[in-house]
Amino acid sequence: MHIKSSLLSLTMAIVSVAPVNADSTLPAYLDESRPLDERVEDALSRMTLREKVAMCHAEGKFASPGVARLGIPDLWMSDGPHGVRAEINWNDWGYSGRTNDSITAFPALTALAATWNKDLSYDYGNALAEEALYREKDMMLGPGVNIYRTPLNGRNFEYMGEDPYLAGELVVPYIKGMQKNGVAACVKHYALNNQELWRGHIDVNLSDRALHEIYLPAFKRAVVDGGSWSIMGAYNKFRGQHCCHNEVLLNKILKDDWGFDGVVVTDWGGAHDTREAALYGLDLEMGSYTNGLTSESAFTTDDYYLANPYLNMLQAGEVPMSTLDDKVRRLLRLNFRTAMNRNKPFGSVATPEHYAVAEQIGNEAIVLLKNSPVSKKEGKLLPIQPDKYDRILVVGDNATRNLMAGGGSSELKPKDIVTPLDGLKAIYGDKIEYTQGYAAGRPMYGHADVIPAAVTDSLRAKAVEMAKNAGLVIMVGGLNKNHFQDCEGGDRLEYALPFGQPELITELQAANPNLVVVLLTGNAVEMPWAAKVPAIVQGWYLGSMAGKSLAGVLSGNINPSGKLPFSFPARLEDNGAHHFGTISYPGDSIRQDYKEDILVGYRWHDTKKIPALFPFGHGLSYTDFTYSNPRADSKTLTDGGTLTASVTVKNTGDCEGKEIVQLYIGDDKASVLRPLKELKAFAKVSLQPGQEETVTFPVTVDDLKFYDEATSSWKAEPGKFTIYIGASSTDIKAKIPFELK
């Protein structure tokens, strides 16, 4: 039996408190047959003022107090969204050096988003929760649903892309899969934490429309439909107040409008003021007086804003006692759902079942961006035929690198790692040769290694020379979890690939036109070489089983079915956030204005007619799909009614494949600026060769609404609309007009 479970059972046996009534053998708060809120009120009535205040702040790096006197256990938490982090010391950021905290590393959330598969999202949350249970964690600090606004954001890899509908559809099953095990999801970072530069103080300003249409919907889905038990405040400010104690975001929107009954947790070091923390929606303060990543402080947890300073203000009558009781009710509710839940399972870690989940997500996440013949005489370069090449050269630091190291709070200690080189050797054996090609340095926070030019030149020259004698070259590059790449605490410094990779790719292609470029990143990157490279694969950060999934797709054992969850602009200035200059990104170090407003990602590219290099929703297959017979069951839609759109999809190729059918809706004429079209539905269908399936989508008035700033409500204007059905945001197969009456 686990330590916490043993302590809880022992406490229930010896706790000395009077029963609520003569018919009860247990105090009400310990009786799990009673309604949750009745148990909460009973426990609250038994607590002292100091016990209540103690619950509102940390007692260690990843722990907050219960009430030992009443047998209410502590809450134990862990990073992160992609796996249970290795154990951290009780009150500093050093790793404790345990030998029993290795886990399954699951693919990063950009990879999950690229699957467009809600069933896999549920499996992800469930498997991660089982690992959390084994490690005795009550809360996992994830998933993240901040919107992908700029390719330079260092934490984009932790989130679910640029579209609020896609992120919302995927976050709900993740939460449900996790919380059915008695482990709380902590959805983050609420809200507008869309860059790491100046994250602790940048003041984000944007329209109410952009806030409600783009940046809040996935959080709302997480709360209203997913029932998330906790949510993490962001570091940044919104309209002058820090998000971790923000009157509008936390009190008005989250708790009043959405009816959130869970706990608001600070990001580590995200609290800044006792009075605001007391009044404006914060429930649990963690990691104060640190930078949330590496720094320490001489202050103790008793000095936190919601510790002794809060106690003093309560005793002096400077803030109402009702603020404390509301926080403690929420904390007790969370505790009874998790730490004190005696019916939850014990969990498991690094099992074949969990590896299978990680691998399947990887299989469906990989996006085939480009696949062209090298010449008119040759077929497409991918998949790699097993007998076509005698020598296959693998180039690149990422082919052998542990991509779970670094990155900040998402750093993981996987029990097993299958690298891309491992995966390719398992299929092609002695045909595989390897050379590093470029050096990327050590995983670091706060600064990055500087690689001497002589080292870079030498590695590149060796790779190019070896490429001349190979039948095929597979370049496995991209970014990693170093500072200024895909890493917490700092944004990328450039859109281009780092470490001399653009030059390496160009020279490899000149030496051998049979070149496949595999990008392992959580972000879009600049590709000035894309026109000359015949095959490009977006491989993401795929966790423990990365090499198996990548080799499976490259070999054709797996037919790629991933689609991009964000746009890849050809140039950085083609991105909406960068179009308006530094005040829009990254701001002036104090303030930032989201001048692209609601036109984020494909909405910007579509509406402004600025083509992306690879558009939102794009992804190729080894088979072919045809779309036919697009139709709607009515030409009009009325308020309260439903219009059903449908299309028939057929696999006309020679292998099984999965297609993601996407439905967008555009308002043909509106009184306000609206995007050309917006994603409103999608379906992932699996088809054998020759098989077809009719996919249907219900459309309601809610799908047509925009946020009306004049009335602070959602509004649909009567008039003409268009349904766009396609294989990506630009590969539109059919348009269906209809009218809202």
mmCIF file of N, CA, C and O in Angstrom, residues 561-619:
data_model
loop_
_atom_site.group_PDB
_atom_site.id
_atom_site.type_symbol
_atom_site.label_atom_id
_atom_site.label_comp_id
_atom_site.label_asym_id
_atom_site.label_seq_id
_atom_site.Cartn_x
_atom_site.Cartn_y
_atom_site.Cartn_z
ATOM 1 N N SER A 561 -0.558 10.146 -40.880
ATOM 2 C CA SER A 561 -1.916 10.702 -40.881
ATOM 3 C C SER A 561 -2.015 11.983 -40.069
ATOM 4 O O SER A 561 -3.110 12.508 -39.874
ATOM 5 N N GLY A 562 -0.886 12.500 -39.585
ATOM 6 C CA GLY A 562 -0.927 13.736 -38.825
ATOM 7 C C GLY A 562 -1.179 14.940 -39.714
ATOM 8 O O GLY A 562 -0.865 14.935 -40.907
ATOM 9 N N LYS A 563 -1.756 15.973 -39.112
ATOM 10 C CA LYS A 563 -1.987 17.247 -39.805
ATOM 11 C C LYS A 563 -1.549 18.387 -38.886
ATOM 12 O O LYS A 563 -1.656 18.293 -37.660
ATOM 13 N N LEU A 564 -1.051 19.444 -39.486
ATOM 14 C CA LEU A 564 -0.469 20.524 -38.709
ATOM 15 C C LEU A 564 -1.506 21.212 -37.816
ATOM 16 O O LEU A 564 -2.561 21.625 -38.307
ATOM 17 N N PRO A 565 -1.192 21.387 -36.525
ATOM 18 C CA PRO A 565 -2.086 22.148 -35.648
ATOM 19 C C PRO A 565 -1.769 23.642 -35.631
ATOM 20 O O PRO A 565 -2.382 24.395 -34.895
ATOM 21 N N PHE A 566 -0.784 24.047 -36.424
ATOM 22 C CA PHE A 566 -0.485 25.471 -36.595
ATOM 23 C C PHE A 566 0.171 25.685 -37.946
ATOM 24 O O PHE A 566 0.710 24.754 -38.551
ATOM 25 N N SER A 567 0.117 26.913 -38.420
ATOM 26 C CA SER A 567 0.670 27.269 -39.728
ATOM 27 C C SER A 567 2.182 27.405 -39.654
ATOM 28 O O SER A 567 2.739 27.813 -38.635
ATOM 29 N N PHE A 568 2.845 27.087 -40.765
ATOM 30 C CA PHE A 568 4.278 27.329 -40.926
ATOM 31 C C PHE A 568 4.440 28.504 -41.903
ATOM 32 O O PHE A 568 4.379 28.300 -43.113
ATOM 33 N N PRO A 569 4.601 29.729 -41.408
ATOM 34 C CA PRO A 569 4.797 30.846 -42.339
ATOM 35 C C PRO A 569 6.126 30.727 -43.074
ATOM 36 O O PRO A 569 7.104 30.197 -42.533
ATOM 37 N N ALA A 570 6.142 31.198 -44.324
ATOM 38 C CA ALA A 570 7.387 31.148 -45.090
ATOM 39 C C ALA A 570 8.440 32.050 -44.467
ATOM 40 O O ALA A 570 9.619 31.701 -44.401
ATOM 41 N N ARG A 571 8.009 33.219 -44.020
ATOM 42 C CA ARG A 571 8.901 34.173 -43.367
ATOM 43 C C ARG A 571 8.278 34.594 -42.042
ATOM 44 O O ARG A 571 7.053 34.585 -41.901
ATOM 45 N N LEU A 572 9.093 34.989 -41.095
ATOM 46 C CA LEU A 572 8.563 35.379 -39.797
ATOM 47 C C LEU A 572 7.597 36.550 -39.929
ATOM 48 O O LEU A 572 6.557 36.593 -39.255
ATOM 49 N N GLU A 573 7.909 37.499 -40.808
ATOM 50 C CA GLU A 573 7.040 38.673 -40.958
ATOM 51 C C GLU A 573 5.705 38.326 -41.591
ATOM 52 O O GLU A 573 4.781 39.164 -41.610
ATOM 53 N N ASP A 574 5.553 37.108 -42.121
ATOM 54 C CA ASP A 574 4.257 36.670 -42.642
ATOM 55 C C ASP A 574 3.301 36.250 -41.529
ATOM 56 O O ASP A 574 2.109 36.028 -41.778
ATOM 57 N N ASN A 575 3.803 36.124 -40.319
ATOM 58 C CA ASN A 575 2.989 35.779 -39.157
ATOM 59 C C ASN A 575 2.318 37.051 -38.619
ATOM 60 O O ASN A 575 2.936 38.106 -38.525
ATOM 61 N N GLY A 576 1.049 36.940 -38.248
ATOM 62 C CA GLY A 576 0.291 38.118 -37.837
ATOM 63 C C GLY A 576 0.857 38.847 -36.644
ATOM 64 O O GLY A 576 0.827 40.083 -36.581
ATOM 65 N N ALA A 577 1.389 38.121 -35.670
ATOM 66 C CA ALA A 577 1.924 38.763 -34.475
ATOM 67 C C ALA A 577 3.139 39.621 -34.780
ATOM 68 O O ALA A 577 3.423 40.586 -34.061
ATOM 69 N N HIS A 578 3.868 39.285 -35.849
ATOM 70 C CA HIS A 578 5.097 40.008 -36.182
ATOM 71 C C HIS A 578 4.874 41.098 -37.224
ATOM 72 O O HIS A 578 5.773 41.896 -37.477
ATOM 73 N N HIS A 579 3.712 41.135 -37.814
ATOM 74 C CA HIS A 579 3.445 42.077 -38.906
ATOM 75 C C HIS A 579 3.458 43.527 -38.435
ATOM 76 O O HIS A 579 3.825 44.422 -39.201
ATOM 77 N N PHE A 580 3.068 43.762 -37.183
ATOM 78 C CA PHE A 580 2.860 45.125 -36.707
ATOM 79 C C PHE A 580 4.033 45.683 -35.913
ATOM 80 O O PHE A 580 3.915 46.727 -35.265
ATOM 81 N N GLY A 581 5.162 45.010 -35.938
ATOM 82 C CA GLY A 581 6.336 45.533 -35.254
ATOM 83 C C GLY A 581 6.432 45.088 -33.816
ATOM 84 O O GLY A 581 5.647 44.277 -33.316
ATOM 85 N N THR A 582 7.395 45.659 -33.110
ATOM 86 C CA THR A 582 7.755 45.144 -31.787
ATOM 87 C C THR A 582 6.684 45.358 -30.727
ATOM 88 O O THR A 582 6.625 44.597 -29.761
ATOM 89 N N ILE A 583 5.813 46.366 -30.859
ATOM 90 C CA ILE A 583 4.793 46.548 -29.823
ATOM 91 C C ILE A 583 3.820 45.376 -29.805
ATOM 92 O O ILE A 583 3.212 45.062 -28.787
ATOM 93 N N SER A 584 3.697 44.683 -30.953
ATOM 94 C CA SER A 584 2.832 43.514 -31.029
ATOM 95 C C SER A 584 3.567 42.257 -30.567
ATOM 96 O O SER A 584 2.978 41.391 -29.918
ATOM 97 N N TYR A 585 4.824 42.117 -30.924
ATOM 98 C CA TYR A 585 5.708 41.096 -30.363
ATOM 99 C C TYR A 585 7.140 41.602 -30.461
ATOM 100 O O TYR A 585 7.551 42.033 -31.533
ATOM 101 N N PRO A 586 7.895 41.600 -29.367
ATOM 102 C CA PRO A 586 7.555 41.065 -28.038
ATOM 103 C C PRO A 586 7.011 42.105 -27.068
ATOM 104 O O PRO A 586 6.903 41.833 -25.883
ATOM 105 N N GLY A 587 6.663 43.310 -27.557
ATOM 106 C CA GLY A 587 6.282 44.397 -26.682
ATOM 107 C C GLY A 587 7.478 45.280 -26.379
ATOM 108 O O GLY A 587 8.583 45.080 -26.900
ATOM 109 N N ASP A 588 7.262 46.268 -25.530
ATOM 110 C CA ASP A 588 8.338 47.218 -25.202
ATOM 111 C C ASP A 588 9.010 46.892 -23.878
ATOM 112 O O ASP A 588 9.669 47.745 -23.283
ATOM 113 N N SER A 589 8.834 45.668 -23.419
ATOM 114 C CA SER A 589 9.321 45.111 -22.141
ATOM 115 C C SER A 589 8.363 45.391 -20.989
ATOM 116 O O SER A 589 8.463 44.760 -19.936
ATOM 117 N N ILE A 590 7.409 46.307 -21.177
ATOM 118 C CA ILE A 590 6.400 46.579 -20.152
ATOM 119 C C ILE A 590 5.009 46.217 -20.655
ATOM 120 O O ILE A 590 4.244 45.536 -19.979
ATOM 121 N N ARG A 591 4.703 46.641 -21.874
ATOM 122 C CA ARG A 591 3.362 46.480 -22.432
ATOM 123 C C ARG A 591 3.449 45.806 -23.795
ATOM 124 O O ARG A 591 4.437 45.939 -24.512
ATOM 125 N N GLN A 592 2.378 45.119 -24.136
ATOM 126 C CA GLN A 592 2.292 44.466 -25.435
ATOM 127 C C GLN A 592 0.857 44.546 -25.934
ATOM 128 O O GLN A 592 -0.090 44.343 -25.173
ATOM 129 N N ASP A 593 0.682 44.854 -27.222
ATOM 130 C CA ASP A 593 -0.643 44.958 -27.823
ATOM 131 C C ASP A 593 -0.782 43.895 -28.915
ATOM 132 O O ASP A 593 0.030 43.837 -29.838
ATOM 133 N N TYR A 594 -1.831 43.086 -28.823
ATOM 134 C CA TYR A 594 -2.087 42.053 -29.824
ATOM 135 C C TYR A 594 -2.797 42.694 -31.017
ATOM 136 O O TYR A 594 -4.016 42.613 -31.171
ATOM 137 N N LYS A 595 -2.014 43.307 -31.882
ATOM 138 C CA LYS A 595 -2.583 44.107 -32.964
ATOM 139 C C LYS A 595 -3.197 43.280 -34.084
ATOM 140 O O LYS A 595 -4.021 43.790 -34.848
ATOM 141 N N GLU A 596 -2.813 42.023 -34.197
ATOM 142 C CA GLU A 596 -3.458 41.176 -35.211
ATOM 143 C C GLU A 596 -4.863 40.780 -34.793
ATOM 144 O O GLU A 596 -5.629 40.213 -35.589
ATOM 145 N N ASP A 597 -5.214 41.051 -33.518
ATOM 146 C CA ASP A 597 -6.552 40.875 -32.990
ATOM 147 C C ASP A 597 -7.008 39.421 -33.139
ATOM 148 O O ASP A 597 -6.328 38.515 -32.666
ATOM 149 N N ILE A 598 -8.135 39.188 -33.820
ATOM 150 C CA ILE A 598 -8.665 37.825 -33.944
ATOM 151 C C ILE A 598 -8.005 37.044 -35.069
ATOM 152 O O ILE A 598 -8.247 35.837 -35.213
ATOM 153 N N LEU A 599 -7.158 37.703 -35.861
ATOM 154 C CA LEU A 599 -6.580 37.044 -37.036
ATOM 155 C C LEU A 599 -5.285 36.329 -36.663
ATOM 156 O O LEU A 599 -4.183 36.740 -37.021
ATOM 157 N N VAL A 600 -5.428 35.233 -35.949
ATOM 158 C CA VAL A 600 -4.300 34.437 -35.487
ATOM 159 C C VAL A 600 -4.137 33.225 -36.400
ATOM 160 O O VAL A 600 -5.115 32.565 -36.770
ATOM 161 N N GLY A 601 -2.890 32.924 -36.773
ATOM 162 C CA GLY A 601 -2.615 31.720 -37.541
ATOM 163 C C GLY A 601 -3.258 31.733 -38.909
ATOM 164 O O GLY A 601 -3.129 32.689 -39.673
ATOM 165 N N TYR A 602 -3.971 30.653 -39.243
ATOM 166 C CA TYR A 602 -4.571 30.549 -40.583
ATOM 167 C C TYR A 602 -5.602 31.642 -40.817
ATOM 168 O O TYR A 602 -5.857 32.033 -41.971
ATOM 169 N N ARG A 603 -6.209 32.155 -39.758
ATOM 170 C CA ARG A 603 -7.153 33.260 -39.930
ATOM 171 C C ARG A 603 -6.450 34.465 -40.555
ATOM 172 O O ARG A 603 -7.034 35.175 -41.381
ATOM 173 N N TRP A 604 -5.202 34.699 -40.147
ATOM 174 C CA TRP A 604 -4.400 35.787 -40.713
ATOM 175 C C TRP A 604 -4.008 35.469 -42.160
ATOM 176 O O TRP A 604 -4.212 36.283 -43.057
ATOM 177 N N HIS A 605 -3.448 34.301 -42.378
ATOM 178 C CA HIS A 605 -2.991 33.934 -43.723
ATOM 179 C C HIS A 605 -4.147 33.964 -44.728
ATOM 180 O O HIS A 605 -4.000 34.467 -45.849
ATOM 181 N N ASP A 606 -5.299 33.422 -44.340
ATOM 182 C CA ASP A 606 -6.461 33.385 -45.230
ATOM 183 C C ASP A 606 -6.981 34.783 -45.543
ATOM 184 O O ASP A 606 -7.186 35.150 -46.700
ATOM 185 N N THR A 607 -7.241 35.534 -44.476
ATOM 186 C CA THR A 607 -7.937 36.806 -44.621
ATOM 187 C C THR A 607 -7.073 37.857 -45.289
ATOM 188 O O THR A 607 -7.556 38.665 -46.087
ATOM 189 N N LYS A 608 -5.765 37.841 -44.977
ATOM 190 C CA LYS A 608 -4.846 38.822 -45.551
ATOM 191 C C LYS A 608 -4.223 38.334 -46.862
ATOM 192 O O LYS A 608 -3.422 39.042 -47.461
ATOM 193 N N LYS A 609 -4.589 37.120 -47.266
ATOM 194 C CA LYS A 609 -4.063 36.534 -48.509
ATOM 195 C C LYS A 609 -2.532 36.503 -48.522
ATOM 196 O O LYS A 609 -1.879 36.894 -49.483
ATOM 197 N N ILE A 610 -1.982 36.028 -47.383
ATOM 198 C CA ILE A 610 -0.540 35.817 -47.244
ATOM 199 C C ILE A 610 -0.328 34.309 -47.092
ATOM 200 O O ILE A 610 -0.504 33.761 -46.004
ATOM 201 N N PRO A 611 0.012 33.614 -48.156
ATOM 202 C CA PRO A 611 0.087 32.154 -48.066
ATOM 203 C C PRO A 611 1.142 31.687 -47.063
ATOM 204 O O PRO A 611 2.232 32.254 -46.966
ATOM 205 N N ALA A 612 0.793 30.643 -46.321
ATOM 206 C CA ALA A 612 1.770 29.981 -45.454
ATOM 207 C C ALA A 612 2.599 29.011 -46.292
ATOM 208 O O ALA A 612 2.148 28.525 -47.335
ATOM 209 N N LEU A 613 3.815 28.722 -45.824
ATOM 210 C CA LEU A 613 4.623 27.703 -46.497
ATOM 211 C C LEU A 613 3.930 26.354 -46.397
ATOM 212 O O LEU A 613 3.785 25.634 -47.389
ATOM 213 N N PHE A 614 3.506 25.995 -45.192
ATOM 214 C CA PHE A 614 2.678 24.811 -44.960
ATOM 215 C C PHE A 614 1.508 25.253 -44.093
ATOM 216 O O PHE A 614 1.695 25.711 -42.966
ATOM 217 N N PRO A 615 0.277 25.122 -44.591
ATOM 218 C CA PRO A 615 -0.873 25.701 -43.900
ATOM 219 C C PRO A 615 -1.386 24.841 -42.751
ATOM 220 O O PRO A 615 -1.118 23.637 -42.660
ATOM 221 N N PHE A 616 -2.145 25.464 -41.886
ATOM 222 C CA PHE A 616 -2.862 24.781 -40.819
ATOM 223 C C PHE A 616 -3.697 23.640 -41.413
ATOM 224 O O PHE A 616 -4.365 23.791 -42.430
ATOM 225 N N GLY A 617 -3.636 22.477 -40.774
ATOM 226 C CA GLY A 617 -4.408 21.325 -41.228
ATOM 227 C C GLY A 617 -3.754 20.520 -42.324
ATOM 228 O O GLY A 617 -4.305 19.503 -42.759
ATOM 229 N N HIS A 618 -2.554 20.922 -42.769
ATOM 230 C CA HIS A 618 -1.881 20.225 -43.868
ATOM 231 C C HIS A 618 -1.200 18.955 -43.386
ATOM 232 O O HIS A 618 -0.624 18.904 -42.296
ATOM 233 N N GLY A 619 -1.233 17.927 -44.220
ATOM 234 C CA GLY A 619 -0.527 16.686 -43.961
ATOM 235 C C GLY A 619 -0.794 15.699 -45.076
ATOM 236 O O GLY A 619 -1.956 15.485 -45.456
#
